[in-house]
XYZ file of C-alpha atoms in Angstrom:
526
model
C 73.904 7.181 10.811
C 75.634 10.522 10.263
C 77.812 12.257 12.812
C 74.964 14.708 13.508
C 72.425 11.960 13.980
C 73.303 10.431 17.342
C 72.039 9.619 20.818
C 71.466 12.383 23.382
C 74.612 14.098 24.620
C 74.263 15.626 28.104
C 76.299 18.635 26.990
C 73.844 19.490 24.220
C 70.484 21.020 25.035
C 68.766 21.457 21.681
C 67.728 18.869 19.080
C 65.623 18.498 15.964
C 63.952 15.116 16.426
C 62.518 13.151 13.511
C 58.794 12.427 13.914
C 59.104 9.374 11.682
C 62.105 7.942 13.529
C 62.606 9.565 16.973
C 66.023 7.910 17.297
C 67.316 10.371 14.701
C 68.244 13.614 16.403
C 70.104 16.534 14.824
C 72.114 18.552 17.317
C 71.691 22.323 17.304
C 74.677 23.880 19.001
C 74.383 27.381 20.393
C 74.716 30.002 17.618
C 76.106 27.455 15.115
C 74.087 27.108 11.865
C 72.753 23.699 10.831
C 71.511 23.217 7.256
C 69.244 20.302 6.376
C 68.063 19.120 2.980
C 68.432 16.350 0.411
C 71.685 14.917 1.714
C 73.160 11.724 3.175
C 72.832 13.463 6.518
C 69.022 13.237 6.377
C 68.752 10.241 4.064
C 66.226 12.160 1.933
C 66.417 11.597 -1.848
C 63.244 13.454 -2.855
C 64.224 15.618 -5.856
C 61.716 18.294 -4.871
C 63.915 19.184 -1.932
C 67.038 21.317 -2.239
C 70.315 20.064 -0.808
C 70.216 23.244 1.268
C 66.528 23.370 2.188
C 66.368 24.970 5.667
C 68.898 26.639 7.966
C 68.580 26.475 11.758
C 70.418 28.652 14.306
C 69.793 28.047 18.018
C 69.983 30.769 20.673
C 70.310 29.088 24.061
C 69.902 32.378 25.932
C 66.276 32.715 24.738
C 65.454 29.034 24.093
C 64.601 29.936 20.508
C 65.731 28.741 17.106
C 65.792 30.917 14.001
C 64.843 28.924 10.914
C 65.320 30.243 7.379
C 63.880 28.779 4.180
C 66.675 28.295 1.611
C 65.188 25.915 -0.945
C 62.896 26.872 -3.829
C 60.019 24.584 -2.828
C 57.964 25.383 0.260
C 58.764 24.124 3.739
C 56.504 24.546 6.773
C 56.532 25.501 10.446
C 53.598 24.262 12.526
C 51.753 23.395 9.285
C 52.096 26.963 7.948
C 54.031 27.125 4.689
C 57.282 29.059 4.213
C 58.789 30.388 1.000
C 62.394 31.016 0.015
C 63.977 33.750 2.125
C 61.299 33.626 4.831
C 62.383 33.350 8.491
C 60.561 32.145 11.606
C 61.358 31.812 15.296
C 60.816 28.400 16.900
C 60.391 27.352 20.513
C 60.379 23.978 22.263
C 57.814 21.628 20.721
C 57.400 23.478 17.420
C 57.084 21.295 14.332
C 59.062 21.699 11.101
C 58.421 20.055 7.724
C 61.366 20.236 5.315
C 58.799 20.060 2.521
C 55.288 21.451 2.908
C 52.688 18.679 3.304
C 55.300 15.931 3.474
C 56.470 13.282 5.944
C 59.887 14.914 6.390
C 58.888 16.376 9.737
C 60.842 17.141 12.892
C 60.041 18.745 16.232
C 62.251 21.024 18.330
C 63.374 19.592 21.664
C 65.253 21.572 24.319
C 66.253 18.655 26.533
C 67.603 20.903 29.308
C 66.152 24.311 28.494
C 68.410 27.253 29.316
C 67.754 29.547 32.269
C 66.551 33.112 31.932
C 68.445 35.459 34.226
C 71.864 35.207 35.788
C 71.016 33.107 38.839
C 67.609 31.636 38.034
C 66.893 28.015 38.846
C 67.261 25.310 36.201
C 64.031 24.469 34.447
C 62.611 20.986 34.305
C 63.718 18.903 31.323
C 61.825 18.256 28.095
C 59.069 20.841 28.466
C 59.475 24.562 28.875
C 55.743 24.890 29.325
C 55.800 23.121 32.710
C 57.210 26.140 34.475
C 55.436 28.647 32.268
C 51.985 27.413 33.220
C 52.429 27.525 36.999
C 49.769 29.385 38.968
C 51.355 29.733 42.387
C 51.806 33.173 43.901
C 55.452 33.951 43.670
C 58.023 36.107 45.362
C 61.220 35.232 43.507
C 64.554 36.599 44.651
C 65.933 36.506 41.122
C 64.643 38.096 37.886
C 63.456 35.508 35.393
C 62.658 35.368 31.696
C 60.107 32.901 30.426
C 59.095 31.907 26.916
C 55.315 31.518 27.137
C 54.845 30.523 23.509
C 56.248 31.301 20.083
C 55.084 34.910 20.220
C 55.251 36.008 23.879
C 58.176 36.500 26.235
C 57.501 37.251 29.905
C 59.825 38.942 32.390
C 59.256 38.715 36.141
C 61.441 41.098 38.111
C 62.607 40.429 41.662
C 59.990 39.813 44.352
C 56.980 40.006 42.041
C 53.697 39.453 43.900
C 50.312 38.668 42.392
C 47.581 41.183 43.231
C 43.967 41.863 42.337
C 44.673 45.435 41.189
C 46.670 45.786 37.958
C 48.318 49.038 36.909
C 49.219 48.275 33.304
C 51.320 50.403 30.975
C 52.560 50.484 27.423
C 56.344 50.865 27.160
C 57.555 53.070 24.279
C 56.114 56.571 24.376
C 54.489 55.884 27.734
C 57.079 54.859 30.320
C 60.099 55.683 28.168
C 61.054 57.782 25.149
C 64.217 57.773 23.068
C 67.198 59.877 24.148
C 68.000 60.561 20.504
C 64.582 62.037 19.815
C 64.056 59.555 16.982
C 60.842 57.569 16.653
C 62.665 54.241 16.948
C 65.658 53.699 19.269
C 69.062 53.446 17.608
C 70.217 50.806 20.124
C 69.373 49.257 23.489
C 70.734 52.302 25.342
C 68.670 54.866 23.443
C 65.996 55.408 26.100
C 65.089 57.559 29.045
C 62.136 57.751 31.438
C 59.283 59.668 29.784
C 59.011 62.383 32.420
C 59.909 63.173 36.014
C 56.577 61.903 37.373
C 56.825 58.354 36.032
C 59.026 56.797 38.725
C 57.188 58.596 41.540
C 53.772 57.508 40.233
C 54.839 53.909 39.669
C 56.254 53.640 43.186
C 53.074 55.092 44.704
C 50.973 52.564 42.784
C 53.118 49.702 44.041
C 52.832 50.970 47.625
C 49.056 51.261 47.196
C 48.732 47.565 46.402
C 48.922 47.548 42.607
C 50.872 45.046 40.562
C 52.843 46.900 37.882
C 52.559 45.261 34.454
C 53.947 46.336 31.073
C 52.360 45.207 27.793
C 54.476 46.023 24.746
C 54.338 45.147 21.047
C 57.844 44.414 19.750
C 57.430 43.036 16.241
C 60.988 44.046 15.417
C 62.206 41.042 17.411
C 60.553 38.467 15.142
C 61.652 40.465 12.075
C 65.219 40.374 13.441
C 65.375 44.178 13.431
C 65.788 44.123 17.220
C 68.339 41.940 18.987
C 66.412 40.137 21.707
C 69.490 39.520 23.860
C 70.192 43.251 24.141
C 66.458 44.006 24.413
C 66.298 41.792 27.513
C 69.076 43.861 29.078
C 67.150 47.027 28.217
C 64.005 45.738 29.961
C 65.943 44.749 33.070
C 67.609 48.174 33.209
C 64.249 49.956 32.871
C 62.805 47.886 35.706
C 65.797 48.738 37.894
C 65.146 52.442 37.348
C 61.448 52.019 38.239
C 62.585 50.494 41.574
C 59.516 48.273 42.050
C 58.623 44.699 41.049
C 57.417 44.670 37.437
C 55.968 42.008 35.157
C 56.564 42.524 31.431
C 54.733 40.884 28.514
C 56.375 41.213 25.098
C 54.420 40.352 21.933
C 56.741 39.614 19.017
C 54.334 38.467 16.287
C 51.229 39.814 14.544
C 48.842 37.414 16.218
C 46.236 37.360 18.980
C 48.879 38.423 21.489
C 49.604 41.727 19.764
C 47.685 44.777 20.976
C 44.882 45.653 20.497
C 43.993 41.925 20.541
C 43.604 40.664 24.132
C 46.097 37.774 24.123
C 48.697 39.239 26.502
C 46.050 40.251 29.017
C 44.362 36.833 28.844
C 47.680 35.104 29.515
C 48.335 37.369 32.499
C 44.928 36.543 33.968
C 45.059 32.797 33.294
C 48.710 31.922 33.896
C 50.631 34.801 35.472
C 48.591 36.077 38.395
C 48.559 32.958 40.527
C 45.138 32.233 41.971
C 44.394 35.924 42.428
C 41.392 37.192 40.453
C 41.869 40.562 38.758
C 39.524 43.352 39.804
C 38.733 44.995 36.459
C 37.030 47.989 38.054
C 40.112 48.880 40.110
C 42.635 48.155 37.350
C 43.616 50.369 34.402
C 45.812 50.635 31.315
C 47.893 53.627 30.228
C 49.283 54.051 26.719
C 50.218 56.689 24.171
C 48.587 55.110 21.079
C 45.225 56.717 21.755
C 44.021 57.857 18.335
C 44.597 61.559 19.058
C 45.038 64.114 16.250
C 48.001 66.489 15.965
C 47.865 68.983 18.808
C 49.741 71.719 20.692
C 51.056 71.720 24.250
C 50.336 74.566 26.679
C 53.649 76.172 25.731
C 52.843 76.073 21.996
C 54.872 73.003 21.025
C 53.272 70.921 18.280
C 52.836 67.190 18.828
C 52.273 64.785 15.959
C 49.115 62.737 15.804
C 49.226 59.353 17.536
C 50.615 56.599 15.317
C 47.539 54.480 16.038
C 44.688 53.859 18.466
C 45.787 50.382 19.542
C 46.387 51.162 23.244
C 42.953 52.715 23.681
C 41.380 49.804 21.773
C 43.323 47.285 23.889
C 41.806 48.794 27.038
C 38.336 48.885 25.455
C 38.594 45.229 24.410
C 39.491 44.165 27.941
C 37.141 46.533 29.741
C 39.839 48.552 31.523
C 39.780 52.254 32.289
C 42.187 54.013 29.923
C 44.600 56.912 30.403
C 47.123 58.615 28.171
C 50.577 59.267 29.729
C 49.770 62.979 29.899
C 46.516 62.302 31.714
C 47.965 59.875 34.226
C 51.460 61.159 34.963
C 51.078 64.897 34.306
C 47.425 65.159 35.405
C 46.482 66.994 32.214
C 42.774 67.206 31.261
C 41.296 64.131 29.615
C 41.689 64.132 25.845
C 38.229 64.385 24.355
C 39.479 64.410 20.764
C 40.394 61.011 19.404
C 39.356 58.886 16.455
C 38.219 55.282 16.669
C 38.236 52.995 13.609
C 35.317 53.523 11.228
C 34.531 49.822 11.376
C 33.028 48.737 14.693
C 32.465 44.964 14.862
C 29.628 45.424 17.346
C 27.551 47.067 14.609
C 27.583 43.802 12.656
C 25.901 41.934 15.486
C 22.620 43.603 14.499
C 22.620 41.650 11.208
C 20.212 38.746 11.513
C 19.196 38.398 7.852
C 21.422 37.929 4.816
C 19.199 40.251 2.832
C 16.192 42.458 3.375
C 14.536 40.638 0.499
C 12.378 37.576 1.068
C 13.915 34.120 1.011
C 11.718 33.409 -1.998
C 13.758 35.978 -3.879
C 17.057 34.491 -2.677
C 16.301 30.960 -3.817
C 15.178 30.521 -7.415
C 13.307 27.354 -8.433
C 14.874 27.588 -11.900
C 18.298 26.611 -13.164
C 20.680 29.561 -12.941
C 24.229 30.776 -12.470
C 25.078 32.773 -9.347
C 28.303 34.780 -9.365
C 29.540 35.584 -5.864
C 31.326 38.939 -5.529
C 33.255 39.645 -2.357
C 36.691 40.112 -0.835
C 38.516 37.392 1.111
C 36.900 37.189 4.533
C 33.537 38.522 3.353
C 31.702 35.290 4.166
C 30.813 34.379 0.587
C 31.967 30.749 0.860
C 30.065 30.244 4.121
C 26.941 31.750 2.581
C 27.237 29.638 -0.573
C 27.743 26.330 1.227
C 25.458 26.886 4.238
C 22.577 28.634 2.500
C 22.522 28.197 -1.275
C 23.832 24.638 -1.415
C 21.759 23.486 1.553
C 18.597 24.841 -0.077
C 19.148 23.299 -3.506
C 20.669 19.849 -3.926
C 20.882 20.369 -7.712
C 23.533 23.049 -7.233
C 27.300 22.903 -7.530
C 29.793 25.322 -5.972
C 32.772 26.064 -8.204
C 35.864 27.551 -6.655
C 39.187 28.616 -8.162
C 41.053 27.750 -4.954
C 40.013 24.144 -5.513
C 40.345 23.932 -9.305
C 43.413 26.148 -9.730
C 42.430 28.441 -12.643
C 39.493 30.410 -14.008
C 39.645 28.338 -17.204
C 38.932 25.183 -15.199
C 36.135 27.006 -13.380
C 34.488 27.902 -16.696
C 34.847 24.334 -17.948
C 33.385 22.905 -14.735
C 30.496 25.368 -14.810
C 29.742 24.484 -18.420
C 29.724 20.761 -17.582
C 27.066 21.113 -14.872
C 24.964 23.760 -16.580
C 24.777 21.646 -19.761
C 23.303 18.594 -18.080
C 20.883 17.432 -15.412
C 19.391 20.864 -14.754
C 22.183 21.803 -12.321
C 22.640 25.373 -11.113
C 26.130 26.614 -10.287
C 27.631 29.105 -7.844
C 30.917 30.741 -8.864
C 32.540 31.135 -5.446
C 35.479 33.369 -6.419
C 36.125 37.013 -5.503
C 35.112 38.219 -9.016
C 35.940 41.871 -8.248
C 35.787 43.434 -11.727
C 33.930 43.341 -15.021
C 36.550 41.201 -16.782
C 36.569 38.478 -14.111
C 32.755 38.211 -14.255
C 32.418 38.463 -18.066
C 33.754 34.961 -18.773
C 30.979 33.435 -16.630
C 28.273 35.808 -17.840
C 29.153 34.931 -21.456
C 28.858 31.221 -20.616
C 25.423 31.723 -19.079
C 24.293 33.719 -22.128
C 25.527 31.035 -24.518
C 23.460 28.444 -22.659
C 20.479 30.824 -22.252
C 20.603 30.446 -18.476
C 19.768 33.340 -16.090
C 22.694 34.868 -14.255
C 22.576 36.669 -10.909
C 25.339 38.369 -8.918
C 25.376 38.090 -5.126
C 27.428 41.021 -3.810
C 28.762 40.641 -0.261
C 27.972 43.856 1.599
C 31.353 43.981 3.393
C 33.775 46.920 3.578
C 37.562 46.646 3.337
C 38.082 46.967 7.105
C 35.232 44.554 7.801
C 36.901 42.008 5.526
C 40.217 42.513 7.306
C 38.532 42.126 10.678
C 36.868 38.870 9.601
C 40.160 37.656 8.188
C 42.016 38.464 11.411
C 39.318 36.782 13.494
C 39.548 33.664 11.323
C 43.338 33.696 11.671
C 42.970 33.770 15.474
C 40.323 31.057 15.727
C 40.872 28.675 12.797
C 44.471 27.530 12.450
C 43.538 25.099 9.668
C 42.371 27.834 7.298
C 45.073 29.125 4.923
C 46.394 32.535 5.926
C 45.181 35.459 3.827
C 47.208 38.663 3.849
C 45.787 42.171 4.096
C 47.479 42.749 0.739
C 45.034 40.307 -0.879
C 42.092 42.283 0.495
C 43.667 45.578 -0.583
C 44.188 44.124 -4.067
C 40.523 43.120 -4.297
C 39.323 46.635 -3.514
C 41.881 48.206 -5.861
C 40.240 46.248 -8.713
C 36.656 46.397 -7.467
C 33.936 47.452 -9.882
C 30.434 47.124 -8.519
C 28.319 44.701 -10.562
C 25.823 46.278 -12.956
C 22.967 44.882 -15.037
C 24.678 46.452 -18.046
C 27.187 43.574 -17.842
C 24.408 41.143 -18.725
C 23.487 40.231 -15.155
C 19.772 39.646 -14.598
C 19.667 40.566 -10.904
C 22.111 41.914 -8.299
C 21.484 40.930 -4.686
C 23.397 42.501 -1.807
C 24.181 39.981 0.929
C 24.811 41.092 4.516
C 27.394 39.378 6.683
C 25.534 37.499 9.424
C 27.898 36.255 12.166
C 27.440 32.740 13.567
C 29.297 31.429 16.624
C 29.432 27.978 18.183
C 31.830 29.125 20.912
C 30.795 32.023 23.235
C 34.456 33.005 23.579
C 34.638 33.421 19.808
C 31.645 35.746 19.862
C 33.312 37.793 22.601
C 36.512 38.003 20.558
C 34.667 38.954 17.364
C 33.122 41.990 19.085
C 36.601 43.340 19.897
C 38.681 45.719 17.793
C 41.285 43.421 16.218
C 42.969 45.655 13.613
């Protein structure tokens, strides 16, 4: 066994533990890089793996480990693949595979997880989540940082009490602005309170029985553009200036915890408000990302349009009353001018039929080729497998994701169309004339009718569906917005002039087995 593969040392708090042989533990010392790969150290001889496959750097102050992919072949974190140069942040319990879809797997183990805050109590061993999931009302004498999961950090300032009324605020542009006047702070000291009324208003809310909560998106932390150690100091300093107990939720990834998605709020309600139920009607959220256009102040100063609408959408998703900083702190008139996203997921709930045409028109009794046309997330695969295939047993679905190339798709289609009276469905995106032509030509050569089923889904609708799937189905491969953008950049609407016999527009009809999923789908997620 190598010098890094040894029994637990009480002076070391972080290990990578082999899932195949738990006796093998690789020590991760604080801030000291560890590189694993095809070496004597791991005992791995698989030639697919680089000698320098993955680099790990532990940060005991945050109980996180930065992992970087070094090798050419994919690795994985929590079953999600990584490519060369990609970086991820790990927490206790996260799983790493040195090669994607291999048995070379390890899990991260903080045996004695580090404390958060200068004098905070030591956490229980082996599982950070034990303390994170407590539900007792608390009045701690010491500030404390907690790592809720891989994408949320939580800060509880001194003497925080759980209450039924929540006064929630965004951070940047709402409670604070930069001293430098730049959009993004130059360092952890580049901040000042937004205006003279902020501290007074926050203190009055606290005295009136409100719990003060901050929800902030900080994606720069996961991208390593923001140093989390110094960011923690910044948060603590801001809370000291506010002079009241504050609870802070920090979303570091683009997942369900990032506004406008409701993850941070749900975690507050379920795990960080004790047994106290939140009174939605008496609570509110204040943020500057309100979808407002460029405007002028009363003294003629021009203000740029809001960078997004995510704060307003966050409040709408949760059901909270919403204020802008100007409305709440400066008592300015309510902003009537703002723009919501063109795509509203609630509009889709009215779809109960895939098409206005009769089912007799959808399902042909004759052998045919159906070419699906739709962006990723448009529901074409669900429609093909749960409607077309279920209706006709003599039908085969052909998919490039499964076969690997369009040439193999053509060959497979030809095989089934040439024998046994099989119909085929080409379940690819098929956005343009060229991508459809190869299948249309095959159908013509075999004198078989060809129809195109066009998914009636916009770009933003596709992105919404994709984001929803990302939040609710961890097994489905991740699809980037870039893939959807690429589809629409190439899109040419199908035409009969291509040699297609009929073009049928298919509506997206949502189906939910879980009521919570239906509730989430109706929210603004982009």
